[in-house]
């Protein structure tokens, strides 16, 4: 990579990211600059170690891109768009949301991820960041995760997820999402938002479907989702932040195993993820009348929709109608020592949300304060770092 070809880190398509106002501007810029500089140096060195990992774009995604991170700025997600030629093959035999990639280069998801991991490790061995910055690397699901430890920052431990991605021609729109594309003008979204989503297109990220030999990649709508999420009203965005705090609280609750007396965590973390909540919000956003609700009433709508999804075990992917996000939840998560029935745990989880809906406080100040990325979280981090 030529020195003049600097990676466009922190790019958000067609719009500047609105970061979180509760942070002092200087602190925010310091965290952003350190992450940006560290990741940029690491990726540039990775390209030197293995030229096959040349990136034509690096895109910030997830809650940071949406301006919806809660508590601390300690997690960053990037799509690393490979500069490689390929063809897309859509096949009716594939699961919805998957495509086959045809290329002269070896683009099998698992082997490519391992190869990227090895290149990153070599890059770190040959790169001198500073004596104050420690970076560790590990493979996590479909990404490679960096942990940047920098005691000079107010948020000293920062996790960075690096996800390899392929970008098809902007004219491409996946067959599995044709329904959304064809009906998008009727679903309540402003015309300019629809145009921006389609103009930015989709990406492909590594994922392995068991039993398939061809290099399959999953269609990612993360950039499209970020575009829509950034255009929500402040009331909708505030309700989503509060719901993320509620979700974290619910995960900490437990139930007693009647046979052993052991306290067992509920599997709220499996039945309700941030992505489930985001998907519900995207669906609700199609009803323009709901956007006028104040945040507590909107939060009630989210909780009611969540309960309906849990009770029916059905939540349709926003862009891919053939995907039910709950279809894979067939048993308790591995590692849970539970002698009771799955149904009892399932009922317990639903009961948590029913109780929450019934007893939702009129004043959401406490929850909102906990959701804020603000001084308290920063100062506590400084004291414990």
Short mmCIF file of C-alpha atoms in Angstrom, two decimals, residues 133-137 146-149:
data_model
loop_
_atom_site.label_atom_id
_atom_site.label_comp_id
_atom_site.label_asym_id
_atom_site.label_seq_id
_atom_site.Cartn_x
_atom_site.Cartn_y
_atom_site.Cartn_z
CA UNK A 133 0.05 0.67 24.29
CA UNK A 134 -0.54 -3.09 24.55
CA UNK A 135 -2.47 -4.93 21.83
CA UNK A 136 -3.67 -8.54 22.06
CA UNK A 137 -5.36 -10.53 19.30
CA UNK A 146 -8.06 -6.63 19.05
CA UNK A 147 -7.85 -5.44 22.63
CA UNK A 148 -6.02 -2.15 22.91
CA UNK A 149 -4.83 -1.35 26.42
#
